[in-house]
Amino acid sequence: MTKRGGQAAAGNTVLRVRAMPFSSRGSAMLRLRYRAISRQHSITRQRDSDTTGATTTHAKIRRADISAQSLSERPDRKAQISSARQETSSVLSEDTAQSSLKTDEDLIQSSSKTNEDGANMSLSSLIAEYLDFTIPSYITRDSASINVPKPARNNVIYTITGVRRCGKTYAMYQLMDKLIADGVPRDRLFHFSFDDERIMPFSDHTLSDLLDTYYRMVPQAVDGCYLLFDEIQEAPYWTHFIRRVAEQHNVTILLTGSSSKLLSSDIPTNLRGRSLSREMWPLSFAEYCQFHGISTQDVAGEYPAAVRRPLQNAFDDYLNVGGFPAVQTMTVLDRMRMLQGYADEIVIKDVLERFGTASLRVATRFSRNALRSTGLKFSVNAQIKTLRSMQVPVSGNKLYDLLDDFEDAHLLFKVGDFTFSIKDNPKASRKVYAVDPGLSLAVAPANHLDLGQRLETAVFVELKRRYGGNRSNAIASYSASNCPEVDFVVGDDATGEPYQLIQVAVETGIDATTVDDFGTAQLTDKFRSEIGNLSAAMANTGMDHGTLISINEEGTVTVTSGTIDVVPAWRWFLTKP
């Protein structure tokens, strides 16, 4: 019997259970999952070894039987016959489980048939549950809106990818509601999540069996249906299955997945040009305001004071909370624990389970250090020295690979210098940015991550949201001999031509609206640094316009190379490009 306070009594023995905090418990469960996978690999290798041994035993028996049979045809060698039979008996005694081989085979076939029938029953039950599934309530997101064609053979395959927990599944629900509103029968929408443990373990035929069972339950679906598969990358041979079904069936297919196996960089290779990919991100600032019921309505491009003040306060909160939907209404402590759990989950499920680049200990520490460095130059060589000083064995090449794996999983992103984009050095120090300012804050020590880093991270993610879907766009930083750094330059990756320069600063202490000489003593160092660097970059690139994003400052500065707009961050985030 379990007692209150975490005590359990059995006879005279009392077991005291220490309750773990959410984040520790979540991390512990993830570590147990990772270790279980390692054990499963060991079990598989042992099973393969056992199978090899059993095969060898069968071979010995067969050779002994053949030997005895051939000798029996020669009466003058009865002693050798007896010897061969003794060998047969000896082999059988080594593995008594093989003494009734024919009977065992019959039992195996019978058991296989029983398991197959049970699996079919289980699939029918699961499919019925999903067809009867009630779509939960949600807040409509413009970024999650997607239009798909009616079912037909050779339709394009649609995919929604992105970091875990950013709302991809709810984007699928949003599409389902839209199709139902357009008159599509509910049973023609086959939504299924392959994260459901009841369908595990997967076999090579799980996907085919699942679809065949659905067609038997809903025969009219053969004429046309929508296949909405969540986390399908968990199943084996999923790309071959999806390609075959898209070519041979009257279907419209939408896939979502958070693992790096389904990221947009892999889709063209696996599905060979048959797919269109949509990247999803955590909530933008506009969606954050919508989620919290904050008006973003402007009047002729301007915001009345009653609208402006709540937006300024909301943006300050946005830099702390971030954009992951599930944490929006949590207390500060619960939110921090949840986001820390997200970071661990991404490292284990989307990096280590797929790539196995490094140990759990190295990957976790390295990811935390990288997330805390958001908006800063991140040196892998410095991380190697730090880890080795802590007696953590690590390979330099593995850490560089691990950083690439983090980017594949959308945990963080590397940003190089635009001036070196043509001749890239993969081992050069680059700035890194977390996928969400709230996530980077959650894993940072208290008072470690300053406001400027979070602001710059939020701007970078917004640039990725606006321009990252087009592969011709490049987002980089800019530096030159007369310009130490401009935070972002957006340009054409093919031609190397920049078309947007953006500097980010919490405040500049804006001193003037017209500057002809940055050596003027009246200018503050901060203003000279931020505005001066942007002005130099404009002159170097031939651009006559630049943007400086600040927290609350607003104005226009005229420089010799052109015009610089100083824009409050909340306004820039709400302005459509």
XYZ file of C-alpha atoms in Angstrom:
577
model
C 0.000 0.000 0.000
C 1.353 3.440 -0.900
C 1.264 6.071 1.782
C 1.187 9.834 1.406
C 4.520 11.620 1.417
C 6.176 9.121 -0.883
C 6.289 6.174 1.580
C 5.316 2.588 0.860
C 4.854 -0.108 3.495
C 5.309 -3.840 3.042
C 5.276 -5.820 6.275
C 7.685 -4.102 8.621
C 9.724 -2.588 5.813
C 9.218 1.045 4.860
C 10.550 2.297 1.556
C 11.153 6.026 1.331
C 11.009 7.472 -2.166
C 12.605 10.832 -2.842
C 10.555 12.877 -5.304
C 12.683 14.260 -8.129
C 12.049 17.676 -9.652
C 10.466 17.666 -13.079
C 13.606 18.581 -14.999
C 15.738 15.985 -13.223
C 13.124 13.319 -13.671
C 12.730 14.200 -17.355
C 16.470 14.160 -17.929
C 16.791 10.870 -16.078
C 14.109 9.294 -18.251
C 15.876 10.478 -21.374
C 19.170 9.042 -20.137
C 17.458 5.723 -19.372
C 16.044 5.717 -22.900
C 19.507 6.307 -24.362
C 21.000 3.506 -22.263
C 18.139 1.206 -23.204
C 18.933 1.747 -26.865
C 22.547 0.745 -26.221
C 21.381 -2.367 -24.390
C 19.028 -3.166 -27.272
C 21.965 -3.066 -29.681
C 23.843 -5.491 -27.418
C 20.822 -7.802 -27.258
C 20.522 -7.702 -31.051
C 24.178 -8.623 -31.462
C 23.757 -11.476 -28.943
C 20.638 -12.670 -30.754
C 22.508 -12.636 -34.046
C 25.292 -14.617 -32.382
C 22.780 -17.136 -31.008
C 21.186 -17.449 -34.421
C 24.576 -18.112 -35.968
C 25.252 -20.786 -33.357
C 21.897 -22.434 -33.959
C 22.553 -22.426 -37.696
C 25.909 -24.080 -37.136
C 24.269 -26.774 -34.991
C 21.685 -27.494 -37.721
C 24.475 -27.746 -40.257
C 26.342 -30.275 -38.113
C 23.206 -32.388 -37.726
C 22.534 -32.277 -41.449
C 26.111 -33.213 -42.325
C 26.011 -36.118 -39.851
C 22.679 -37.387 -41.283
C 24.027 -37.203 -44.831
C 27.178 -38.973 -43.762
C 25.190 -41.753 -42.101
C 22.898 -42.091 -45.124
C 25.791 -42.410 -47.576
C 27.592 -44.932 -45.401
C 24.472 -47.083 -45.026
C 24.680 -47.819 -48.746
C 28.019 -49.567 -48.165
C 27.538 -52.754 -45.975
C 31.252 -53.277 -45.672
C 31.632 -50.134 -43.567
C 29.167 -50.741 -40.712
C 31.640 -49.445 -38.149
C 31.730 -46.079 -39.905
C 27.915 -46.017 -39.967
C 27.873 -46.544 -36.231
C 30.422 -43.763 -35.806
C 28.339 -41.346 -37.905
C 25.225 -42.107 -35.874
C 27.158 -41.485 -32.668
C 28.204 -38.079 -34.095
C 24.561 -37.297 -34.830
C 23.579 -38.256 -31.284
C 26.401 -36.128 -29.873
C 25.351 -33.045 -31.850
C 21.743 -33.462 -30.764
C 22.764 -33.669 -27.137
C 24.574 -30.340 -27.466
C 21.331 -28.578 -28.295
C 18.298 -30.489 -27.042
C 15.987 -27.745 -28.287
C 16.590 -29.050 -31.810
C 15.581 -32.661 -31.021
C 12.163 -32.179 -32.653
C 13.044 -29.831 -35.466
C 9.973 -30.500 -37.584
C 7.659 -30.027 -34.612
C 9.387 -26.778 -33.686
C 9.001 -25.426 -37.199
C 5.299 -26.209 -37.114
C 4.970 -24.422 -33.779
C 6.864 -21.382 -35.084
C 4.622 -21.157 -38.130
C 1.540 -21.475 -35.940
C 2.839 -18.835 -33.536
C 3.686 -16.502 -36.431
C 0.156 -16.853 -37.765
C -1.283 -16.090 -34.311
C 0.936 -13.025 -33.914
C -0.040 -11.788 -37.365
C -3.735 -12.097 -36.551
C -3.167 -10.281 -33.231
C -1.237 -7.508 -34.996
C -4.057 -7.037 -37.499
C -6.564 -6.796 -34.664
C -4.335 -4.271 -32.924
C -3.980 -2.174 -36.088
C -7.751 -2.195 -36.612
C -8.294 -1.025 -33.062
C -5.678 1.712 -33.363
C -7.009 2.946 -36.701
C -10.555 3.048 -35.341
C -9.312 5.133 -32.436
C -7.539 7.596 -34.728
C -10.561 7.890 -37.034
C -12.710 8.685 -34.002
C -10.113 11.144 -32.692
C -11.475 14.556 -31.673
C -9.253 17.382 -32.855
C -8.197 19.430 -29.813
C -8.707 23.159 -29.603
C -5.863 25.380 -30.740
C -5.019 28.921 -31.803
C -4.813 29.271 -35.565
C -1.331 30.203 -36.784
C -0.757 31.864 -40.141
C 2.640 30.185 -40.350
C 0.916 26.789 -40.039
C -1.510 27.386 -42.890
C -0.937 25.052 -45.829
C -2.916 24.378 -48.991
C -2.857 20.884 -50.488
C -4.426 19.481 -53.688
C -7.191 16.904 -53.879
C -6.097 13.256 -53.744
C -4.567 11.951 -56.963
C -1.743 9.750 -58.159
C 1.693 11.379 -58.328
C 0.722 14.267 -56.082
C 3.569 16.199 -54.507
C 4.395 15.018 -50.982
C 4.119 17.790 -48.396
C 6.313 17.855 -45.305
C 6.355 20.052 -42.209
C 9.666 20.038 -40.420
C 11.240 21.900 -37.544
C 12.486 21.667 -34.003
C 10.632 19.454 -31.550
C 7.631 20.951 -29.763
C 7.265 23.947 -32.070
C 3.679 23.046 -33.088
C 3.985 20.840 -36.196
C 1.287 18.401 -35.066
C -1.135 21.266 -34.487
C -0.403 22.505 -37.986
C -1.688 19.117 -39.140
C -4.800 19.534 -36.990
C -5.325 22.971 -38.526
C -5.245 21.426 -42.017
C -7.655 18.672 -40.955
C -10.173 21.240 -39.720
C -9.856 23.168 -42.981
C -10.473 20.038 -45.083
C -13.485 19.029 -42.999
C -14.887 22.553 -43.391
C -14.418 22.154 -47.153
C -16.604 19.012 -47.103
C -14.063 16.192 -46.923
C -15.534 13.242 -44.950
C -13.754 12.627 -41.659
C -12.965 8.992 -42.496
C -11.069 10.121 -45.605
C -8.550 11.869 -43.310
C -6.240 9.160 -42.029
C -4.140 10.797 -39.333
C -1.682 8.561 -37.501
C 1.204 9.244 -35.128
C 4.134 6.838 -35.296
C 5.257 8.035 -31.887
C 2.440 5.863 -30.498
C 4.112 3.079 -28.509
C 1.219 0.706 -29.212
C 2.405 0.181 -32.778
C 5.948 -0.642 -31.685
C 8.160 -2.511 -32.329
C 8.114 -1.763 -36.039
C 8.521 -4.537 -38.580
C 9.528 -4.156 -42.197
C 5.850 -4.382 -43.171
C 4.259 -2.160 -40.519
C 3.538 0.715 -42.897
C 2.031 -1.489 -45.621
C -0.049 -3.424 -43.083
C -1.311 -0.177 -41.572
C -2.474 1.262 -44.889
C -3.984 -2.060 -46.062
C -5.954 -2.319 -42.824
C -7.222 1.253 -43.227
C -8.399 0.485 -46.774
C -10.243 -2.616 -45.525
C -11.962 -0.568 -42.812
C -12.775 2.367 -45.135
C -13.101 0.851 -48.663
C -14.149 4.159 -50.241
C -10.787 5.641 -49.211
C -9.210 3.746 -52.113
C -10.870 6.285 -54.432
C -9.108 9.145 -52.665
C -7.934 10.025 -49.167
C -5.561 12.234 -47.200
C -2.700 10.506 -45.372
C -1.508 12.673 -42.484
C 1.421 10.929 -40.826
C 3.144 12.351 -37.762
C 6.711 11.309 -36.854
C 6.771 8.748 -39.675
C 10.568 8.793 -39.669
C 10.372 6.374 -36.726
C 9.304 3.559 -39.069
C 11.779 1.609 -41.249
C 11.808 2.100 -45.024
C 9.402 5.030 -44.719
C 10.783 6.903 -47.727
C 10.327 3.893 -50.032
C 6.797 3.365 -48.729
C 5.776 7.012 -49.125
C 7.198 7.224 -52.636
C 5.394 4.046 -53.743
C 2.049 5.119 -52.269
C 2.309 8.604 -53.780
C 2.932 7.106 -57.227
C 0.355 4.301 -57.165
C -2.531 5.515 -54.968
C -5.055 8.347 -55.131
C -3.763 10.194 -52.107
C -2.563 13.508 -50.752
C 0.271 12.994 -48.281
C 1.360 15.326 -45.492
C 4.238 14.323 -43.227
C 5.495 15.961 -40.077
C 8.601 15.117 -38.134
C 10.977 16.613 -35.633
C 13.856 14.188 -35.991
C 16.788 15.174 -38.145
C 15.836 12.232 -40.406
C 12.945 14.337 -41.716
C 14.632 17.728 -41.841
C 14.412 19.629 -45.101
C 18.070 19.003 -45.920
C 17.363 15.248 -46.131
C 14.002 15.341 -47.918
C 15.255 16.043 -51.472
C 17.691 13.119 -51.222
C 15.254 10.595 -49.804
C 12.190 11.514 -51.849
C 14.097 12.583 -54.969
C 12.401 15.867 -55.732
C 8.869 14.646 -55.061
C 8.270 16.782 -51.971
C 7.665 20.347 -50.859
C 8.927 21.160 -47.403
C 7.620 23.779 -44.987
C 9.742 24.724 -41.991
C 7.973 25.617 -38.762
C 9.437 27.621 -35.928
C 8.421 28.505 -32.390
C 5.900 31.330 -32.136
C 6.828 34.597 -33.812
C 6.213 37.774 -31.822
C 2.982 38.383 -33.758
C 1.803 34.844 -32.924
C 2.911 35.327 -29.308
C 0.659 38.382 -29.080
C -2.201 36.461 -30.695
C -1.689 33.596 -28.238
C -1.911 35.984 -25.269
C -4.747 38.089 -26.660
C -2.660 41.246 -27.194
C -3.843 43.536 -29.973
C -1.422 44.219 -32.828
C -3.857 46.409 -34.768
C -2.288 49.521 -36.218
C -3.987 52.633 -37.532
C -2.579 53.700 -40.894
C 0.760 52.149 -39.986
C 0.911 53.746 -36.540
C 0.102 52.310 -33.135
C -2.026 54.281 -30.662
C -0.621 54.620 -27.140
C -3.189 52.118 -25.821
C -1.815 49.509 -28.230
C 1.818 50.562 -28.154
C 2.422 50.183 -24.406
C 1.127 46.582 -24.155
C 3.238 45.655 -27.186
C 6.395 47.047 -25.581
C 5.728 45.054 -22.399
C 4.833 41.940 -24.389
C 8.107 42.051 -26.308
C 10.109 42.179 -23.075
C 8.222 39.055 -21.936
C 8.734 37.400 -25.339
C 12.505 37.598 -24.947
C 12.187 35.760 -21.610
C 9.461 33.225 -22.394
C 10.300 32.467 -26.014
C 7.953 30.927 -28.543
C 7.432 27.250 -27.642
C 3.623 26.978 -27.428
C 3.325 24.573 -24.471
C 5.244 26.794 -22.025
C 3.330 30.005 -22.611
C 1.080 29.806 -19.565
C 3.505 28.073 -17.175
C 5.076 29.578 -14.106
C 8.683 30.689 -14.444
C 10.081 27.632 -12.640
C 7.968 25.129 -14.579
C 8.803 26.857 -17.843
C 12.536 26.674 -17.160
C 12.309 22.981 -16.302
C 10.231 22.216 -19.371
C 12.588 24.028 -21.729
C 15.597 22.289 -20.176
C 13.801 19.016 -20.849
C 13.263 20.076 -24.476
C 16.999 20.690 -24.894
C 17.851 17.249 -23.478
C 15.185 15.560 -25.593
C 16.505 17.107 -28.799
C 20.101 16.103 -27.988
C 19.176 12.501 -27.201
C 16.396 11.739 -29.677
C 17.412 13.846 -32.660
C 21.196 13.736 -32.362
C 22.527 10.788 -30.372
C 19.910 8.244 -31.429
C 20.553 9.005 -35.074
C 24.194 9.972 -35.351
C 25.817 8.564 -32.193
C 28.469 11.247 -32.659
C 29.529 11.458 -29.016
C 28.717 10.196 -25.559
C 25.691 11.508 -23.683
C 27.921 13.323 -21.219
C 29.905 15.151 -23.909
C 26.863 15.956 -26.059
C 24.873 17.386 -23.143
C 27.671 19.617 -21.873
C 28.630 20.763 -25.340
C 25.036 21.638 -26.244
C 24.547 23.633 -23.041
C 27.746 25.605 -23.644
C 26.717 26.330 -27.231
C 23.202 27.453 -26.248
C 24.633 29.762 -23.589
C 26.861 31.320 -26.244
C 23.914 32.337 -28.438
C 24.712 35.559 -30.278
C 28.458 35.177 -29.638
C 31.481 33.725 -31.405
C 31.749 30.066 -30.467
C 35.147 28.395 -30.563
C 35.130 24.603 -30.728
C 38.854 24.548 -29.903
C 38.172 26.414 -26.670
C 35.470 23.856 -25.832
C 37.926 21.008 -26.409
C 40.347 22.532 -23.898
C 37.569 23.125 -21.365
C 36.222 19.578 -21.585
C 39.669 18.027 -21.379
C 40.483 20.150 -18.323
C 37.422 18.530 -16.716
C 38.877 15.080 -17.482
C 36.307 14.502 -20.227
C 37.921 12.650 -23.157
C 36.831 14.242 -26.410
C 37.855 14.342 -30.055
C 38.042 17.657 -31.861
C 36.591 16.289 -35.093
C 33.686 14.767 -33.188
C 32.817 18.127 -31.643
C 32.763 19.781 -35.066
C 30.494 16.969 -36.278
C 28.339 17.347 -33.187
C 27.838 21.051 -33.878
C 26.638 20.162 -37.384
C 24.280 17.574 -35.872
C 22.808 20.212 -33.544
C 22.093 22.364 -36.580
C 20.436 19.448 -38.403
C 18.181 19.007 -35.382
C 17.331 22.750 -35.380
C 18.651 23.135 -31.841
C 21.002 25.938 -32.868
C 22.513 27.472 -35.993
C 25.955 28.611 -37.100
C 26.400 31.940 -38.845
C 29.564 32.645 -40.791
C 31.009 35.855 -42.153
C 29.515 36.947 -45.470
C 32.911 37.996 -46.785
C 34.148 34.386 -46.502
C 30.996 32.680 -47.774
C 32.574 31.690 -51.106
C 35.670 30.092 -49.573
C 34.292 28.532 -46.432
C 36.410 27.269 -43.552
C 34.281 24.796 -41.556
C 36.601 25.008 -38.541
C 36.634 28.804 -38.268
C 34.971 30.310 -35.198
C 31.423 31.344 -35.957
C 28.583 32.968 -34.135
C 25.899 30.560 -32.985
C 22.227 31.197 -32.339
C 19.736 29.110 -30.391
C 16.425 28.247 -32.024
C 14.580 30.242 -29.359
C 15.594 32.992 -26.897
C 13.583 31.387 -24.096
C 15.371 28.057 -24.599
C 18.810 29.646 -24.381
C 17.791 31.541 -21.238
C 16.500 28.353 -19.601
C 19.821 26.508 -19.894
C 21.995 29.495 -18.923
C 23.162 30.103 -15.350
C 21.382 32.896 -13.481
C 22.319 36.363 -14.794
C 24.569 34.793 -17.445
C 22.603 35.538 -20.621
C 22.189 39.275 -21.169
C 19.345 41.067 -22.898
C 21.432 41.855 -25.965
C 22.083 38.173 -26.658
C 18.410 37.314 -26.413
C 17.408 40.239 -28.633
C 19.960 39.264 -31.278
C 18.815 35.620 -31.086
C 15.176 36.613 -31.586
C 16.111 38.753 -34.609
C 18.091 35.900 -36.148
C 15.213 33.420 -35.747
C 12.837 35.948 -37.310
C 15.217 36.324 -40.274
C 15.282 32.536 -40.634
C 11.493 32.527 -40.490
C 11.266 35.170 -43.213
C 14.097 34.186 -45.537
C 15.357 30.737 -44.518
C 12.801 28.856 -46.595
C 14.407 30.160 -49.785
C 17.712 28.382 -50.296
C 19.013 31.238 -52.442
C 19.048 33.488 -49.374
C 22.095 33.625 -47.144
C 22.052 35.030 -43.613
C 25.525 35.920 -42.375
C 27.454 38.478 -40.389
C 29.622 41.148 -41.987
C 33.101 42.400 -41.139
C 35.878 44.312 -42.853
C 39.018 46.228 -41.955
C 37.015 49.413 -41.386
C 34.012 47.607 -39.914
C 34.595 45.219 -36.976
C 31.107 43.743 -37.250
C 27.571 44.191 -38.473
C 25.337 41.538 -36.960
C 23.427 40.440 -40.059
C 23.625 40.745 -43.795
C 21.004 39.054 -45.966
C 22.070 38.366 -49.512
C 21.891 36.118 -52.533
C 23.871 32.967 -51.848
C 24.532 32.306 -55.528
C 25.752 35.750 -56.599
C 27.155 36.869 -53.249
C 25.248 40.152 -53.521
C 23.936 41.543 -50.208
C 20.604 43.364 -50.150
C 19.909 43.992 -46.453
C 22.128 45.116 -43.553
C 20.873 44.843 -39.971
C 22.541 45.888 -36.743
C 21.090 44.876 -33.359
C 21.628 46.820 -30.131
C 19.618 47.148 -26.936
C 20.239 50.898 -27.118
C 22.539 53.245 -29.014
C 22.073 56.443 -27.027
C 21.082 58.028 -30.317
C 22.816 61.414 -30.332
C 22.137 62.891 -33.731
C 19.964 62.572 -36.778
C 22.717 63.543 -39.203
C 26.334 62.406 -38.952
C 29.076 63.459 -41.353
C 32.072 62.628 -39.192
C 32.064 59.747 -36.680
C 35.175 61.178 -35.090
C 33.151 64.019 -33.620
C 33.723 64.204 -29.876
C 30.028 64.771 -29.137
C 29.107 61.225 -30.191
C 29.020 58.503 -27.546
C 31.183 55.411 -27.990
C 28.120 53.172 -28.269
C 26.541 55.317 -30.957
C 29.825 55.571 -32.856
C 30.275 51.791 -32.695
C 26.791 50.666 -33.712
C 25.896 53.365 -36.245
C 29.475 53.763 -37.464
C 29.923 50.061 -38.268
C 26.629 49.981 -40.127
C 27.548 53.094 -42.097
C 30.939 51.606 -43.078
C 29.280 48.344 -44.206
C 26.842 50.336 -46.354
C 29.712 52.154 -48.020
C 31.640 48.903 -48.606
C 28.706 47.065 -50.160
C 27.284 49.982 -52.128
C 24.011 49.920 -50.243
C 22.328 53.198 -49.333
C 20.086 51.876 -46.560
C 20.585 50.061 -43.270
C 18.447 49.073 -40.271
C 19.303 49.222 -36.590
C 16.949 47.265 -34.332
C 16.816 48.522 -30.752
C 14.549 47.831 -27.799
C 12.666 51.139 -27.746
C 14.698 53.731 -29.667
C 13.249 55.117 -32.872
C 14.432 57.560 -35.497
C 16.362 58.094 -38.712
C 20.072 58.816 -38.994
C 21.535 60.250 -42.183
C 25.146 59.291 -42.887
C 27.435 59.901 -45.849
C 26.675 56.451 -47.278
C 22.901 56.685 -46.998
C 20.103 56.413 -44.436
C 19.840 54.271 -41.318
C 16.428 53.534 -39.803
C 16.475 52.998 -36.033
C 13.443 50.794 -35.332
C 12.033 49.539 -32.016
C 12.209 45.752 -31.967
C 8.517 45.163 -31.317
C 7.623 47.266 -34.385
C 10.190 45.542 -36.633
C 8.860 42.101 -35.659
C 5.312 43.152 -36.562
C 6.304 44.680 -39.913
C 5.793 42.326 -42.830
C 8.827 42.114 -45.145
